mmCIF file with all atom_site columns, C-alpha atoms in Angstrom:
data_model
loop_
_atom_site.group_PDB
_atom_site.id
_atom_site.type_symbol
_atom_site.label_atom_id
_atom_site.label_alt_id
_atom_site.label_comp_id
_atom_site.label_asym_id
_atom_site.label_entity_id
_atom_site.label_seq_id
_atom_site.pdbx_PDB_ins_code
_atom_site.Cartn_x
_atom_site.Cartn_y
_atom_site.Cartn_z
_atom_site.occupancy
_atom_site.B_iso_or_equiv
_atom_site.pdbx_formal_charge
_atom_site.auth_seq_id
_atom_site.auth_comp_id
_atom_site.auth_asym_id
_atom_site.auth_atom_id
_atom_site.pdbx_PDB_model_num
ATOM 1   C CA . MET V 1 1   ? 174.328 293.426 73.708 1.00 0.00 ? 1   MET V CA 1
ATOM 2   C CA . GLU V 1 2   ? 172.057 292.554 76.470 1.00 0.00 ? 2   GLU V CA 1
ATOM 3   C CA . LEU V 1 3   ? 169.157 290.399 77.411 1.00 0.00 ? 3   LEU V CA 1
ATOM 4   C CA . LYS V 1 4   ? 165.513 292.167 78.236 1.00 0.00 ? 4   LYS V CA 1
ATOM 5   C CA . GLU V 1 5   ? 162.529 291.073 79.693 1.00 0.00 ? 5   GLU V CA 1
ATOM 6   C CA . ILE V 1 6   ? 160.066 292.687 77.525 1.00 0.00 ? 6   ILE V CA 1
ATOM 7   C CA . LYS V 1 7   ? 156.146 293.369 77.877 1.00 0.00 ? 7   LYS V CA 1
ATOM 8   C CA . GLU V 1 8   ? 153.393 292.709 75.231 1.00 0.00 ? 8   GLU V CA 1
ATOM 9   C CA . LEU V 1 9   ? 153.319 295.722 72.735 1.00 0.00 ? 9   LEU V CA 1
ATOM 10  C CA . LYS V 1 10  ? 149.648 296.524 70.704 1.00 0.00 ? 10  LYS V CA 1
ATOM 11  C CA . THR V 1 11  ? 150.454 297.061 67.248 1.00 0.00 ? 11  THR V CA 1
ATOM 12  C CA . LEU V 1 12  ? 149.417 298.039 63.718 1.00 0.00 ? 12  LEU V CA 1
ATOM 13  C CA . SER V 1 13  ? 150.614 296.476 61.416 1.00 0.00 ? 13  SER V CA 1
ATOM 14  C CA . ILE V 1 14  ? 150.640 295.165 57.659 1.00 0.00 ? 14  ILE V CA 1
ATOM 15  C CA . ARG V 1 15  ? 151.744 291.027 56.985 1.00 0.00 ? 15  ARG V CA 1
ATOM 16  C CA . THR V 1 16  ? 153.521 290.480 53.792 1.00 0.00 ? 16  THR V CA 1
ATOM 17  C CA . LYS V 1 17  ? 155.705 289.102 51.592 1.00 0.00 ? 17  LYS V CA 1
ATOM 18  C CA . SER V 1 18  ? 158.137 290.339 49.289 1.00 0.00 ? 18  SER V CA 1
ATOM 19  C CA . PRO V 1 19  ? 161.663 289.425 47.885 1.00 0.00 ? 19  PRO V CA 1
ATOM 20  C CA . VAL V 1 20  ? 164.994 291.587 49.498 1.00 0.00 ? 20  VAL V CA 1
ATOM 21  C CA . GLU V 1 21  ? 165.296 293.947 46.907 1.00 0.00 ? 21  GLU V CA 1
ATOM 22  C CA . LYS V 1 22  ? 161.434 295.116 47.076 1.00 0.00 ? 22  LYS V CA 1
ATOM 23  C CA . LEU V 1 23  ? 161.735 295.811 50.449 1.00 0.00 ? 23  LEU V CA 1
ATOM 24  C CA . PRO V 1 24  ? 162.525 299.472 50.574 1.00 0.00 ? 24  PRO V CA 1
ATOM 25  C CA . ASN V 1 25  ? 159.401 300.084 48.363 1.00 0.00 ? 25  ASN V CA 1
ATOM 26  C CA . ILE V 1 26  ? 157.197 297.587 50.725 1.00 0.00 ? 26  ILE V CA 1
ATOM 27  C CA . LEU V 1 27  ? 158.432 299.012 53.549 1.00 0.00 ? 27  LEU V CA 1
ATOM 28  C CA . GLY V 1 28  ? 157.369 302.939 52.519 1.00 0.00 ? 28  GLY V CA 1
ATOM 29  C CA . GLU V 1 29  ? 154.245 301.594 51.122 1.00 0.00 ? 29  GLU V CA 1
ATOM 30  C CA . GLY V 1 30  ? 153.438 299.677 54.259 1.00 0.00 ? 30  GLY V CA 1
ATOM 31  C CA . TYR V 1 31  ? 154.538 302.548 56.725 1.00 0.00 ? 31  TYR V CA 1
ATOM 32  C CA . GLY V 1 32  ? 152.663 305.123 54.787 1.00 0.00 ? 32  GLY V CA 1
ATOM 33  C CA . GLU V 1 33  ? 149.560 303.197 54.375 1.00 0.00 ? 33  GLU V CA 1
ATOM 34  C CA . ILE V 1 34  ? 149.668 302.438 58.747 1.00 0.00 ? 34  ILE V CA 1
ATOM 35  C CA . MET V 1 35  ? 150.467 306.035 59.171 1.00 0.00 ? 35  MET V CA 1
ATOM 36  C CA . LYS V 1 36  ? 147.318 307.473 57.021 1.00 0.00 ? 36  LYS V CA 1
ATOM 37  C CA . TYR V 1 37  ? 145.451 305.104 59.310 1.00 0.00 ? 37  TYR V CA 1
ATOM 38  C CA . ILE V 1 38  ? 147.146 306.212 62.522 1.00 0.00 ? 38  ILE V CA 1
ATOM 39  C CA . GLY V 1 39  ? 146.059 309.992 61.612 1.00 0.00 ? 39  GLY V CA 1
ATOM 40  C CA . GLU V 1 40  ? 142.642 308.953 60.828 1.00 0.00 ? 40  GLU V CA 1
ATOM 41  C CA . LEU V 1 41  ? 142.130 307.606 64.207 1.00 0.00 ? 41  LEU V CA 1
ATOM 42  C CA . GLY V 1 42  ? 143.837 310.494 66.033 1.00 0.00 ? 42  GLY V CA 1
ATOM 43  C CA . ILE V 1 43  ? 146.611 308.819 67.724 1.00 0.00 ? 43  ILE V CA 1
ATOM 44  C CA . GLU V 1 44  ? 150.385 308.896 67.626 1.00 0.00 ? 44  GLU V CA 1
ATOM 45  C CA . PRO V 1 45  ? 152.141 305.481 67.917 1.00 0.00 ? 45  PRO V CA 1
ATOM 46  C CA . THR V 1 46  ? 154.179 305.123 70.914 1.00 0.00 ? 46  THR V CA 1
ATOM 47  C CA . GLY V 1 47  ? 157.023 303.932 69.885 1.00 0.00 ? 47  GLY V CA 1
ATOM 48  C CA . GLU V 1 48  ? 159.299 303.077 66.453 1.00 0.00 ? 48  GLU V CA 1
ATOM 49  C CA . PRO V 1 49  ? 158.439 301.412 63.125 1.00 0.00 ? 49  PRO V CA 1
ATOM 50  C CA . PHE V 1 50  ? 159.429 297.623 63.011 1.00 0.00 ? 50  PHE V CA 1
ATOM 51  C CA . VAL V 1 51  ? 159.456 294.699 61.402 1.00 0.00 ? 51  VAL V CA 1
ATOM 52  C CA . ILE V 1 52  ? 159.532 291.730 62.519 1.00 0.00 ? 52  ILE V CA 1
ATOM 53  C CA . TYR V 1 53  ? 160.780 288.527 59.890 1.00 0.00 ? 53  TYR V CA 1
ATOM 54  C CA . TYR V 1 54  ? 159.299 285.384 60.061 1.00 0.00 ? 54  TYR V CA 1
ATOM 55  C CA . ASN V 1 55  ? 161.753 283.612 58.123 1.00 0.00 ? 55  ASN V CA 1
ATOM 56  C CA . MET V 1 56  ? 164.805 284.882 56.099 1.00 0.00 ? 56  MET V CA 1
ATOM 57  C CA . ASP V 1 57  ? 164.638 283.633 53.168 1.00 0.00 ? 57  ASP V CA 1
ATOM 58  C CA . MET V 1 58  ? 165.883 286.568 50.892 1.00 0.00 ? 58  MET V CA 1
ATOM 59  C CA . SER V 1 59  ? 163.514 285.581 47.592 1.00 0.00 ? 59  SER V CA 1
ATOM 60  C CA . ASN V 1 60  ? 160.004 285.526 49.914 1.00 0.00 ? 60  ASN V CA 1
ATOM 61  C CA . LEU V 1 61  ? 160.247 286.891 53.324 1.00 0.00 ? 61  LEU V CA 1
ATOM 62  C CA . ASP V 1 62  ? 157.624 286.824 55.630 1.00 0.00 ? 62  ASP V CA 1
ATOM 63  C CA . ILE V 1 63  ? 157.227 289.903 57.059 1.00 0.00 ? 63  ILE V CA 1
ATOM 64  C CA . GLU V 1 64  ? 154.954 292.008 59.582 1.00 0.00 ? 64  GLU V CA 1
ATOM 65  C CA . LEU V 1 65  ? 155.879 295.728 59.472 1.00 0.00 ? 65  LEU V CA 1
ATOM 66  C CA . GLY V 1 66  ? 153.888 298.302 61.948 1.00 0.00 ? 66  GLY V CA 1
ATOM 67  C CA . PHE V 1 67  ? 154.134 300.794 64.728 1.00 0.00 ? 67  PHE V CA 1
ATOM 68  C CA . PRO V 1 68  ? 153.262 300.209 68.145 1.00 0.00 ? 68  PRO V CA 1
ATOM 69  C CA . VAL V 1 69  ? 150.303 301.439 69.733 1.00 0.00 ? 69  VAL V CA 1
ATOM 70  C CA . ALA V 1 70  ? 148.349 302.556 73.430 1.00 0.00 ? 70  ALA V CA 1
ATOM 71  C CA . VAL V 1 71  ? 145.247 300.458 72.900 1.00 0.00 ? 71  VAL V CA 1
ATOM 72  C CA . LYS V 1 72  ? 143.796 297.737 70.709 1.00 0.00 ? 72  LYS V CA 1
ATOM 73  C CA . HIS V 1 73  ? 142.184 299.500 67.330 1.00 0.00 ? 73  HIS V CA 1
ATOM 74  C CA . PRO V 1 74  ? 139.868 297.956 64.365 1.00 0.00 ? 74  PRO V CA 1
ATOM 75  C CA . ASN V 1 75  ? 141.404 296.423 61.496 1.00 0.00 ? 75  ASN V CA 1
ATOM 76  C CA . LYS V 1 76  ? 141.099 298.620 58.185 1.00 0.00 ? 76  LYS V CA 1
ATOM 77  C CA . GLY V 1 77  ? 142.129 297.033 55.065 1.00 0.00 ? 77  GLY V CA 1
ATOM 78  C CA . ARG V 1 78  ? 145.425 295.280 54.779 1.00 0.00 ? 78  ARG V CA 1
ATOM 79  C CA . VAL V 1 79  ? 146.182 297.257 58.549 1.00 0.00 ? 79  VAL V CA 1
ATOM 80  C CA . GLN V 1 80  ? 146.093 294.855 61.086 1.00 0.00 ? 80  GLN V CA 1
ATOM 81  C CA . SER V 1 81  ? 145.484 295.252 65.007 1.00 0.00 ? 81  SER V CA 1
ATOM 82  C CA . SER V 1 82  ? 148.222 292.750 66.240 1.00 0.00 ? 82  SER V CA 1
ATOM 83  C CA . LYS V 1 83  ? 150.603 292.408 69.002 1.00 0.00 ? 83  LYS V CA 1
ATOM 84  C CA . ILE V 1 84  ? 154.308 291.667 69.868 1.00 0.00 ? 84  ILE V CA 1
ATOM 85  C CA . PRO V 1 85  ? 154.311 288.868 72.363 1.00 0.00 ? 85  PRO V CA 1
ATOM 86  C CA . GLY V 1 86  ? 155.881 289.882 75.490 1.00 0.00 ? 86  GLY V CA 1
ATOM 87  C CA . GLY V 1 87  ? 159.003 287.582 76.628 1.00 0.00 ? 87  GLY V CA 1
ATOM 88  C CA . LYS V 1 88  ? 162.715 287.099 77.257 1.00 0.00 ? 88  LYS V CA 1
ATOM 89  C CA . PHE V 1 89  ? 164.615 289.120 74.352 1.00 0.00 ? 89  PHE V CA 1
ATOM 90  C CA . ALA V 1 90  ? 168.426 289.322 73.433 1.00 0.00 ? 90  ALA V CA 1
ATOM 91  C CA . THR V 1 91  ? 168.817 292.372 72.228 1.00 0.00 ? 91  THR V CA 1
ATOM 92  C CA . THR V 1 92  ? 171.564 294.918 70.223 1.00 0.00 ? 92  THR V CA 1
ATOM 93  C CA . LEU V 1 93  ? 171.922 298.439 68.589 1.00 0.00 ? 93  LEU V CA 1
ATOM 94  C CA . HIS V 1 94  ? 173.143 298.293 65.506 1.00 0.00 ? 94  HIS V CA 1
ATOM 95  C CA . VAL V 1 95  ? 174.550 301.456 64.445 1.00 0.00 ? 95  VAL V CA 1
ATOM 96  C CA . GLY V 1 96  ? 175.293 301.855 60.448 1.00 0.00 ? 96  GLY V CA 1
ATOM 97  C CA . PRO V 1 97  ? 174.291 300.836 56.849 1.00 0.00 ? 97  PRO V CA 1
ATOM 98  C CA . TYR V 1 98  ? 171.836 298.277 56.750 1.00 0.00 ? 98  TYR V CA 1
ATOM 99  C CA . GLU V 1 99  ? 173.881 296.397 54.393 1.00 0.00 ? 99  GLU V CA 1
ATOM 100 C CA . THR V 1 100 ? 176.456 295.486 57.392 1.00 0.00 ? 100 THR V CA 1
ATOM 101 C CA . VAL V 1 101 ? 173.582 294.559 59.846 1.00 0.00 ? 101 VAL V CA 1
ATOM 102 C CA . GLU V 1 102 ? 174.761 290.657 59.610 1.00 0.00 ? 102 GLU V CA 1
ATOM 103 C CA . LYS V 1 103 ? 178.191 291.026 61.861 1.00 0.00 ? 103 LYS V CA 1
ATOM 104 C CA . SER V 1 104 ? 175.495 291.885 64.364 1.00 0.00 ? 104 SER V CA 1
ATOM 105 C CA . TYR V 1 105 ? 173.419 289.750 64.130 1.00 0.00 ? 105 TYR V CA 1
ATOM 106 C CA . ASN V 1 106 ? 176.005 286.728 63.958 1.00 0.00 ? 106 ASN V CA 1
ATOM 107 C CA . GLU V 1 107 ? 177.742 288.587 67.242 1.00 0.00 ? 107 GLU V CA 1
ATOM 108 C CA . LEU V 1 108 ? 174.155 288.648 68.814 1.00 0.00 ? 108 LEU V CA 1
ATOM 109 C CA . ASN V 1 109 ? 173.801 284.999 68.611 1.00 0.00 ? 109 ASN V CA 1
ATOM 110 C CA . ALA V 1 110 ? 176.894 284.299 69.687 1.00 0.00 ? 110 ALA V CA 1
ATOM 111 C CA . PHE V 1 111 ? 176.043 286.197 72.631 1.00 0.00 ? 111 PHE V CA 1
ATOM 112 C CA . ILE V 1 112 ? 172.689 283.949 72.797 1.00 0.00 ? 112 ILE V CA 1
ATOM 113 C CA . ILE V 1 113 ? 174.597 281.015 72.926 1.00 0.00 ? 113 ILE V CA 1
ATOM 114 C CA . SER V 1 114 ? 177.411 282.370 75.148 1.00 0.00 ? 114 SER V CA 1
ATOM 115 C CA . GLN V 1 115 ? 174.623 283.430 77.956 1.00 0.00 ? 115 GLN V CA 1
ATOM 116 C CA . GLY V 1 116 ? 172.817 279.507 77.527 1.00 0.00 ? 116 GLY V CA 1
ATOM 117 C CA . HIS V 1 117 ? 169.944 280.479 75.450 1.00 0.00 ? 117 HIS V CA 1
ATOM 118 C CA . GLU V 1 118 ? 168.600 279.622 72.366 1.00 0.00 ? 118 GLU V CA 1
ATOM 119 C CA . ALA V 1 119 ? 166.691 281.557 70.123 1.00 0.00 ? 119 ALA V CA 1
ATOM 120 C CA . GLN V 1 120 ? 163.413 281.499 68.466 1.00 0.00 ? 120 GLN V CA 1
ATOM 121 C CA . ASN V 1 121 ? 163.184 281.355 64.708 1.00 0.00 ? 121 ASN V CA 1
ATOM 122 C CA . TRP V 1 122 ? 162.176 285.234 64.344 1.00 0.00 ? 122 TRP V CA 1
ATOM 123 C CA . VAL V 1 123 ? 163.301 288.420 64.683 1.00 0.00 ? 123 VAL V CA 1
ATOM 124 C CA . ILE V 1 124 ? 161.982 292.314 65.299 1.00 0.00 ? 124 ILE V CA 1
ATOM 125 C CA . GLU V 1 125 ? 164.371 295.435 64.114 1.00 0.00 ? 125 GLU V CA 1
ATOM 126 C CA . ALA V 1 126 ? 163.012 298.569 65.229 1.00 0.00 ? 126 ALA V CA 1
ATOM 127 C CA . TYR V 1 127 ? 164.143 301.643 63.400 1.00 0.00 ? 127 TYR V CA 1
ATOM 128 C CA . LEU V 1 128 ? 165.154 304.338 65.785 1.00 0.00 ? 128 LEU V CA 1
ATOM 129 C CA . ASN V 1 129 ? 165.495 307.374 63.076 1.00 0.00 ? 129 ASN V CA 1
ATOM 130 C CA . ASP V 1 130 ? 165.412 308.151 59.592 1.00 0.00 ? 130 ASP V CA 1
ATOM 131 C CA . PRO V 1 131 ? 169.297 309.103 57.879 1.00 0.00 ? 131 PRO V CA 1
ATOM 132 C CA . ARG V 1 132 ? 166.994 310.531 54.988 1.00 0.00 ? 132 ARG V CA 1
ATOM 133 C CA . GLU V 1 133 ? 165.499 312.746 57.634 1.00 0.00 ? 133 GLU V CA 1
ATOM 134 C CA . ASN V 1 134 ? 168.818 313.850 59.314 1.00 0.00 ? 134 ASN V CA 1
ATOM 135 C CA . PRO V 1 135 ? 171.188 313.620 56.400 1.00 0.00 ? 135 PRO V CA 1
ATOM 136 C CA . GLY V 1 136 ? 174.467 312.479 57.868 1.00 0.00 ? 136 GLY V CA 1
ATOM 137 C CA . GLU V 1 137 ? 173.140 310.464 60.905 1.00 0.00 ? 137 GLU V CA 1
ATOM 138 C CA . GLU V 1 138 ? 173.982 306.700 60.728 1.00 0.00 ? 138 GLU V CA 1
ATOM 139 C CA . PRO V 1 139 ? 171.153 304.369 60.855 1.00 0.00 ? 139 PRO V CA 1
ATOM 140 C CA . LYS V 1 140 ? 170.371 303.082 64.043 1.00 0.00 ? 140 LYS V CA 1
ATOM 141 C CA . THR V 1 141 ? 168.498 299.444 64.131 1.00 0.00 ? 141 THR V CA 1
ATOM 142 C CA . MET V 1 142 ? 167.373 297.609 67.430 1.00 0.00 ? 142 MET V CA 1
ATOM 143 C CA . ILE V 1 143 ? 167.447 294.229 66.949 1.00 0.00 ? 143 ILE V CA 1
ATOM 144 C CA . TYR V 1 144 ? 165.145 291.509 69.527 1.00 0.00 ? 144 TYR V CA 1
ATOM 145 C CA . ILE V 1 145 ? 166.061 288.374 68.674 1.00 0.00 ? 145 ILE V CA 1
ATOM 146 C CA . PRO V 1 146 ? 163.346 286.188 71.065 1.00 0.00 ? 146 PRO V CA 1
ATOM 147 C CA . LEU V 1 147 ? 164.190 283.551 73.162 1.00 0.00 ? 147 LEU V CA 1
ATOM 148 C CA . LYS V 1 148 ? 162.977 280.118 73.782 1.00 0.00 ? 148 LYS V CA 1
#
């Protein structure tokens, strides 16, 4: 766990709402739609796929999923040019199944308090690998919590 200053990131993303049980399908479809547009633009993402969680209402998650890109691009359909604001973040790497990520969140929130900081009310998860592409490899999720 550490505190990091992170620069603003330009992104191509889709903002939507979804119950948690539909999230895998929503993410799969959304990432596919964004990657199709990225392919049409002839560019590559500059980092890992991410999800910003604007709330933790499991019946109606307000999320933004996307990829960082080098420069701003035109909007196309649901795919919007957006950005992740820069600032100070608390970060941790969660290694293991997504079902166990709550423990990493609890530890990171305790770390934030121990460092005398206060968290904002949104979080980012960046997915560093895809175990479906590398069977046997543990999922790796970087968690970013912005600080006030």
